[in-house]
Each structure stands twice: as structure tokens, then as C-alpha cells.
């Protein structure tokens, strides 16, 4: 393994390990407090606010949010997010509430955050 090969100290690369769901639990660290998400919302006023409020309620930090158009559905967007919590229980509570406020929520990855 080679370390420090980047030219820019602020350049970070993410790697993804894909596993069948029944094997993924063995790789999930109890410290996995950072999550990458994809969510879709109903096309109505306040939908984004309703989906983000549980994160604030449970002290989950929103690290990144991007919107991308949904192919074949004009004016509708999918949101990609990275969030991080101080503890796993609060993160799980927030995700349960977010799921009920979205038309679709997918957890793309759950992992230990890099040290700062």
C-alpha cells in the first residue's frame, strides 16, 4: 500500500466495497457514524424542509447535499447527502424519521469518518 501519493493535501479519494446484504453486517463498525444517502421527495412545498428537520432534531451534521435531476421526471430531483452523527443511536433515529418524510431513501454507505 502506498501512502501520500497525491499532489494536493486536500484531495481525498473514497473507495466503495460492495457486498451482499447478508455479509455487510460483518464489515459495519460500531463506530460507523457517517452515512451517504440518496433521497427523493414528493413534489410539494416544504418537502425538503420536512426531510432535513430530523437531522437537526437528532444533532446529525449535514456534511454535503447535492441535487440531481431525475431522468424522465422534469423538475423533480434526487438529493445525495453525506451526514455524520455523534453516536449511532441518534443517527438511526434521524434516518427512521427521514424515511417517513421521503418518497424514497437509500443508504448508499455507512462508514467510519476519516480522522481530522
PDB file of C-alpha atoms in Angstrom, residues 18-25:
ATOM      1  CA  UNK A  18     -19.860  -3.812  -2.445  1.00  0.00           C
ATOM      2  CA  UNK A  19     -21.151  -6.834  -0.551  1.00  0.00           C
ATOM      3  CA  UNK A  20     -24.363  -8.850  -0.463  1.00  0.00           C
ATOM      4  CA  UNK A  21     -26.620  -7.505   2.307  1.00  0.00           C
ATOM      5  CA  UNK A  22     -26.217 -10.650   4.427  1.00  0.00           C
ATOM      6  CA  UNK A  23     -22.416 -10.149   4.516  1.00  0.00           C
ATOM      7  CA  UNK A  24     -22.391  -6.382   5.028  1.00  0.00           C
ATOM      8  CA  UNK A  25     -23.092  -6.511   8.785  1.00  0.00           C
TER       9      UNK A  25
END
